[in-house]
Structure formats: structure tokens, C-alpha cells
Tab-separated table of N, CA and C in Angstrom:
chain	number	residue	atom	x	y	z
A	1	UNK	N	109.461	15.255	-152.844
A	1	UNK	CA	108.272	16.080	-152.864
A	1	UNK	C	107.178	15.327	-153.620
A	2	UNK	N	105.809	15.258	-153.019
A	2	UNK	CA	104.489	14.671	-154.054
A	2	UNK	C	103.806	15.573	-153.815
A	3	UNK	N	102.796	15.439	-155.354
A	3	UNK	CA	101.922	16.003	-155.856
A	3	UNK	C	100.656	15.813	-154.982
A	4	UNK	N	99.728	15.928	-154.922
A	4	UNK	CA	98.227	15.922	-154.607
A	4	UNK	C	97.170	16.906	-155.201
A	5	UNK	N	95.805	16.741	-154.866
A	5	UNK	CA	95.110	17.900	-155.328
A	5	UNK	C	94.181	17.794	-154.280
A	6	UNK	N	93.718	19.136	-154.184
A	6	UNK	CA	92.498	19.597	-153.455
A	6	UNK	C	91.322	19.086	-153.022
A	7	UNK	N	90.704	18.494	-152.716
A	7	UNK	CA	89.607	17.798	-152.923
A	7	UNK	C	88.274	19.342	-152.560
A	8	UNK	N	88.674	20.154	-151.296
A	8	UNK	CA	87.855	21.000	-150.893
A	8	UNK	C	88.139	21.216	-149.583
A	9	UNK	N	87.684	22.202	-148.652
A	9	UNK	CA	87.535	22.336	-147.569
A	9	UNK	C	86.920	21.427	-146.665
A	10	UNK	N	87.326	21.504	-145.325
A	10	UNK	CA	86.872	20.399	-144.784
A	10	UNK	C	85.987	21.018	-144.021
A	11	UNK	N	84.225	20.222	-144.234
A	11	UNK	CA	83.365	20.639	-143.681
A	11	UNK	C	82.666	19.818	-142.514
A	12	UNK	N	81.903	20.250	-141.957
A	12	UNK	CA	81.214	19.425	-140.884
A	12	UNK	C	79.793	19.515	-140.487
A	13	UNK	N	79.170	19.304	-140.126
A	13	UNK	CA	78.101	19.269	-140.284
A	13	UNK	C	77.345	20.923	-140.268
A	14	UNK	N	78.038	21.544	-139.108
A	14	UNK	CA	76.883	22.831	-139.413
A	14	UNK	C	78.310	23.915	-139.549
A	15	UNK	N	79.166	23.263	-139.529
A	15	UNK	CA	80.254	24.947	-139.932
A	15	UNK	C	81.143	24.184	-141.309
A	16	UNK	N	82.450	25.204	-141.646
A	16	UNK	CA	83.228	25.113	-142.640
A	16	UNK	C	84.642	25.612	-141.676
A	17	UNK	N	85.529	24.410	-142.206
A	17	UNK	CA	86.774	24.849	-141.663
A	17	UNK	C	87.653	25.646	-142.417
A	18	UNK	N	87.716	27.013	-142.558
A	18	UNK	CA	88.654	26.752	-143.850
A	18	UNK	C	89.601	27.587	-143.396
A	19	UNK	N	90.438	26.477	-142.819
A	19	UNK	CA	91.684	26.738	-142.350
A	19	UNK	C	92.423	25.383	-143.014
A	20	UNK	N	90.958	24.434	-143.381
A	20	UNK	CA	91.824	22.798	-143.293
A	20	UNK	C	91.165	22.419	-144.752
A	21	UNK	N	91.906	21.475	-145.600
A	21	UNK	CA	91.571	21.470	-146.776
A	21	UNK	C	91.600	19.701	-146.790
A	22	UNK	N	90.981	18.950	-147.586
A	22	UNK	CA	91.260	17.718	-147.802
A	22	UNK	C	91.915	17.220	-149.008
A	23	UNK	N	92.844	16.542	-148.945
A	23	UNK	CA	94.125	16.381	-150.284
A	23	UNK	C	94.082	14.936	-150.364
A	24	UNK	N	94.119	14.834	-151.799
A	24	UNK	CA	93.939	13.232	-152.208
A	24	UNK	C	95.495	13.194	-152.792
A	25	UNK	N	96.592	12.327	-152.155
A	25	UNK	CA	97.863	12.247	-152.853
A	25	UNK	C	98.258	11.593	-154.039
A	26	UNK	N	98.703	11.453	-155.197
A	26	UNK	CA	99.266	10.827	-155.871
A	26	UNK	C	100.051	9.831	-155.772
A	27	UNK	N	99.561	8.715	-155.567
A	27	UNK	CA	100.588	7.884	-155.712
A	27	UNK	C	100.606	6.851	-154.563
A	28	UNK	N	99.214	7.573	-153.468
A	28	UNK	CA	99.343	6.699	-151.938
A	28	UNK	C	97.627	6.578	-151.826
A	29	UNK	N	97.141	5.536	-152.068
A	29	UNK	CA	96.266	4.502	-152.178
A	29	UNK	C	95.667	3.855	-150.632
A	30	UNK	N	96.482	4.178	-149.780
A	30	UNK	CA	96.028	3.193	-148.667
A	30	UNK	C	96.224	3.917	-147.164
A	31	UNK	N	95.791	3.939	-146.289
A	31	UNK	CA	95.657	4.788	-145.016
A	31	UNK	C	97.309	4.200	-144.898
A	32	UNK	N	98.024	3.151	-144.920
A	32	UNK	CA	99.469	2.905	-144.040
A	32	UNK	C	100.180	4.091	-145.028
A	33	UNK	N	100.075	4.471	-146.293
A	33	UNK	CA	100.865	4.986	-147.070
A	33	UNK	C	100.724	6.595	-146.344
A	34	UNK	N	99.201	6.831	-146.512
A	34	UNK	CA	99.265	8.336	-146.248
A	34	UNK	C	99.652	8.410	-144.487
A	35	UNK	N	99.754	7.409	-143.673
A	35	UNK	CA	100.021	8.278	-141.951
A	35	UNK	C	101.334	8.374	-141.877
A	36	UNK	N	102.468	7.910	-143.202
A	36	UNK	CA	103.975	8.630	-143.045
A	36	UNK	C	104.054	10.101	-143.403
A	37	UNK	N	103.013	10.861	-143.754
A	37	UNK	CA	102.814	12.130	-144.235
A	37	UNK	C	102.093	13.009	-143.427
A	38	UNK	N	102.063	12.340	-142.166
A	38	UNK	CA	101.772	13.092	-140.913
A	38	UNK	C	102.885	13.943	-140.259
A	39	UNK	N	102.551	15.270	-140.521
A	39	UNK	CA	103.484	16.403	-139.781
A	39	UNK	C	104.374	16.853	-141.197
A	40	UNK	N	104.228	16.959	-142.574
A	40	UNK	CA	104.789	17.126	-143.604
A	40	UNK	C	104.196	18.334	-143.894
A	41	UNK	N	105.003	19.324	-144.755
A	41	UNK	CA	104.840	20.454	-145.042
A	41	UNK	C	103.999	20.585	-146.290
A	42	UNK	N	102.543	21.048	-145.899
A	42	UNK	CA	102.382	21.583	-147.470
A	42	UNK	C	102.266	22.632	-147.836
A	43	UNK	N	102.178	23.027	-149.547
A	43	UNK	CA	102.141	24.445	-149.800
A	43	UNK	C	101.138	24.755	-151.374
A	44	UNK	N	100.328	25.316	-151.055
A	44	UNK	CA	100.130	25.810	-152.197
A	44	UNK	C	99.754	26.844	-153.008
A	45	UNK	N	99.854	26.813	-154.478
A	45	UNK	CA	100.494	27.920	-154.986
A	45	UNK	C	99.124	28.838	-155.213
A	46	UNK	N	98.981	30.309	-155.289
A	46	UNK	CA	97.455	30.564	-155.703
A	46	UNK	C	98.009	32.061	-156.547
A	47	UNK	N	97.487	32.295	-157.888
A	47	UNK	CA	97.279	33.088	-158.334
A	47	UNK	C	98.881	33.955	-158.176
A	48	UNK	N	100.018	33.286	-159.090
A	48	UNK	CA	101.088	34.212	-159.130
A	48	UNK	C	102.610	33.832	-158.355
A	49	UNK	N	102.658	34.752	-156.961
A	49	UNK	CA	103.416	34.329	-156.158
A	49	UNK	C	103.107	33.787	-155.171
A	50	UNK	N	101.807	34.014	-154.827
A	50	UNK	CA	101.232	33.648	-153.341
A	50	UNK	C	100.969	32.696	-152.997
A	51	UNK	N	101.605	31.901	-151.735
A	51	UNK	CA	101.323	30.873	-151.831
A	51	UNK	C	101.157	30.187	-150.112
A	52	UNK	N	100.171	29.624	-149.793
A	52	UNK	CA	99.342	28.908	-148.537
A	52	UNK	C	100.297	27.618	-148.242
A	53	UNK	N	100.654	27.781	-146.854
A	53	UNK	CA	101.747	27.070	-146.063
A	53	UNK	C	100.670	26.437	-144.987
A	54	UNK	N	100.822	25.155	-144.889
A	54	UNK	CA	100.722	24.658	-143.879
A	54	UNK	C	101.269	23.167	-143.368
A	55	UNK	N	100.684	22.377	-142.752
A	55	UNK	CA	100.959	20.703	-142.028
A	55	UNK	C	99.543	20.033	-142.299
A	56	UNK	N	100.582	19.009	-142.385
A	56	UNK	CA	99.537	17.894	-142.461
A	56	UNK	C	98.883	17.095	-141.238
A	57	UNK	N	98.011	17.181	-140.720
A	57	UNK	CA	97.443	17.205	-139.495
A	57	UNK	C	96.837	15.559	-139.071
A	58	UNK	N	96.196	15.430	-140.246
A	58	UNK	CA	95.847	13.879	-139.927
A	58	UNK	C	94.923	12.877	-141.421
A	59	UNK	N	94.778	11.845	-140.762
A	59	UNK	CA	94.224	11.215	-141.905
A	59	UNK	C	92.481	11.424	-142.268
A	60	UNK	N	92.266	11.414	-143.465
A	60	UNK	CA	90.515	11.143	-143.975
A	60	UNK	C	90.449	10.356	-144.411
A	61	UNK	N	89.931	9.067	-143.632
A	61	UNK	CA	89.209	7.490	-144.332
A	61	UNK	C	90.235	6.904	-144.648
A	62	UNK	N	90.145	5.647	-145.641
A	62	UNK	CA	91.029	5.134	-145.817
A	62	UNK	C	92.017	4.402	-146.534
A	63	UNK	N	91.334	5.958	-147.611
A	63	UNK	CA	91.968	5.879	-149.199
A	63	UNK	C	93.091	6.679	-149.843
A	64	UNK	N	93.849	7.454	-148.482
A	64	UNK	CA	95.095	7.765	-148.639
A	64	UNK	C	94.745	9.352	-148.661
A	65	UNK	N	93.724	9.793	-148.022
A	65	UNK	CA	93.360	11.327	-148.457
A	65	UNK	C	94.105	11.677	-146.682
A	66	UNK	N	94.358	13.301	-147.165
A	66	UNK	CA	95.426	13.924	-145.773
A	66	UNK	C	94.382	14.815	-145.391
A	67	UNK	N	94.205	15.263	-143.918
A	67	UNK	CA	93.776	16.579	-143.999
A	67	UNK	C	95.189	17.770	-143.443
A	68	UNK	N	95.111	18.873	-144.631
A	68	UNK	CA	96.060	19.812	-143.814
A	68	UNK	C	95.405	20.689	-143.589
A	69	UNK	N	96.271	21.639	-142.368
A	69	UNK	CA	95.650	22.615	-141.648
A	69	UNK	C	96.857	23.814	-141.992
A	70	UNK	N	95.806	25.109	-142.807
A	70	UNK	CA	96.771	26.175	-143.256
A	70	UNK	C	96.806	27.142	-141.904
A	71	UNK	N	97.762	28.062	-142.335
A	71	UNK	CA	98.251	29.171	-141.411
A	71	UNK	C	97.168	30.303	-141.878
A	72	UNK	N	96.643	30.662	-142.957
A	72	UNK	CA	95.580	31.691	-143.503
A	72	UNK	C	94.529	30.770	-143.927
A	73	UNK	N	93.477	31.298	-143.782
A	73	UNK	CA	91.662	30.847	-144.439
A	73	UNK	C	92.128	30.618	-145.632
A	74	UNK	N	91.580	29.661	-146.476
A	74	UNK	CA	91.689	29.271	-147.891
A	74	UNK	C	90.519	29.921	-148.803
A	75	UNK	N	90.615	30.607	-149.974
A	75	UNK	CA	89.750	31.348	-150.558
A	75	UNK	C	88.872	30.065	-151.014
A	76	UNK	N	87.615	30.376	-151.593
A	76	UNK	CA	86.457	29.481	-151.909
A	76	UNK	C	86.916	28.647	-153.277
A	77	UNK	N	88.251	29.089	-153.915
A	77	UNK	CA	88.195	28.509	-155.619
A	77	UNK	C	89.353	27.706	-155.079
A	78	UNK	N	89.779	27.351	-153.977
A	78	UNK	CA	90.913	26.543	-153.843
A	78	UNK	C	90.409	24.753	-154.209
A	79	UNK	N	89.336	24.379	-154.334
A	79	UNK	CA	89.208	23.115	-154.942
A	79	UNK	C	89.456	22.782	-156.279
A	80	UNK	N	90.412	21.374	-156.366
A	80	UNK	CA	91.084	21.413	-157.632
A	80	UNK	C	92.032	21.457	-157.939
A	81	UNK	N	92.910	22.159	-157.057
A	81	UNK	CA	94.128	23.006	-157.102
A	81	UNK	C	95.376	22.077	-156.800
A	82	UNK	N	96.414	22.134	-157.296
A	82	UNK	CA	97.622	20.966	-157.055
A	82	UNK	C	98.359	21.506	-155.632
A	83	UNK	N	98.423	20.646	-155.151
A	83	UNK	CA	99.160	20.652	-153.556
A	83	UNK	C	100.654	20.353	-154.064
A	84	UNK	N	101.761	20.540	-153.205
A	84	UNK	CA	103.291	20.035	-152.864
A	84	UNK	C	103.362	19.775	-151.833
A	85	UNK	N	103.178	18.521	-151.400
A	85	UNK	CA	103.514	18.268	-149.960
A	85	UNK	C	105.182	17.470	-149.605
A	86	UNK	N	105.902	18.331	-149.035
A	86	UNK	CA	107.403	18.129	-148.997
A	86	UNK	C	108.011	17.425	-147.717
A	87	UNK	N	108.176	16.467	-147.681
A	87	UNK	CA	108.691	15.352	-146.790
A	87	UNK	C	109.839	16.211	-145.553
């Protein structure tokens, strides 16, 4: 299992996805590191028990950042926030 954090929602020019979040991983530095973490489970924790499930969908640039795509909208304070993304 690795750590990551939030970077924010992934936006685009005239909308907001927020289904999809952008995650900078710990520990993976380089686009070859992060595209083995394509189709990996992430989850994270918010306020208690609750906690946002989704996949890792694809790569951002090419400094090891993931984008995942959740199953529920992500509330607005989710930047910041520590990811588990589980192999």
C-alpha cells in the first residue's frame, strides 16, 4: 500500500471534475514509476468513517502525479488530504 496526497480536483478549462482528483505519490518521481499504478485502488478517508473509493485512471505529466476517478463527487476540502492507493 502507498501513501499520496491530494493535490485537488481535476479541472479544465471551463468545468470541474469532481469525480476525479489529482494525487502526487510518495515515493514515485517519474511517469515509468506512476503508469504501474494504473487500474489500482484508491481510498480515502474523510471525516470519521467515511471513506471515497475509487481507480486510478491515468497519468498527469510527468512527475509521477495519478489521476483517480471516484465513485461519489468529492467535497470542496478534499485538497491536502492523504490518499491509500492499494496495489
Amino acid at each position: 500500500m502507498l501513501q499520496g496526497r491530494v493535490l485537488g480536483i481535476r479541472r479544465g478549462l471551463n468545468r470541474q471534475y469532481q469525480r476525479e482528483a489529482l494525487i502526487k505519490v510518495e515515493g514515485v518521481g517519474c511517469k515509468e514509476g506512476a503508469a504501474r499504478l494504473v487500474g489500482a485502488r484508491v481510498e480515502l478517508k474523510w471525516r470519521g468513517n467515511k471513506a471515497f473509493v475509487g481507480r486510478v485512471v491515468s497519468l498527469h505529466g510527468d512527475g509521477g502525479t495519478i489521476v483517480a476517478r471516484f465513485r461519489k463527487p468529492l467535497p470542496g476540502g478534499v485538497a491536502g488530504m492523504e490518499a491509500s492507493i492499494i496495489l
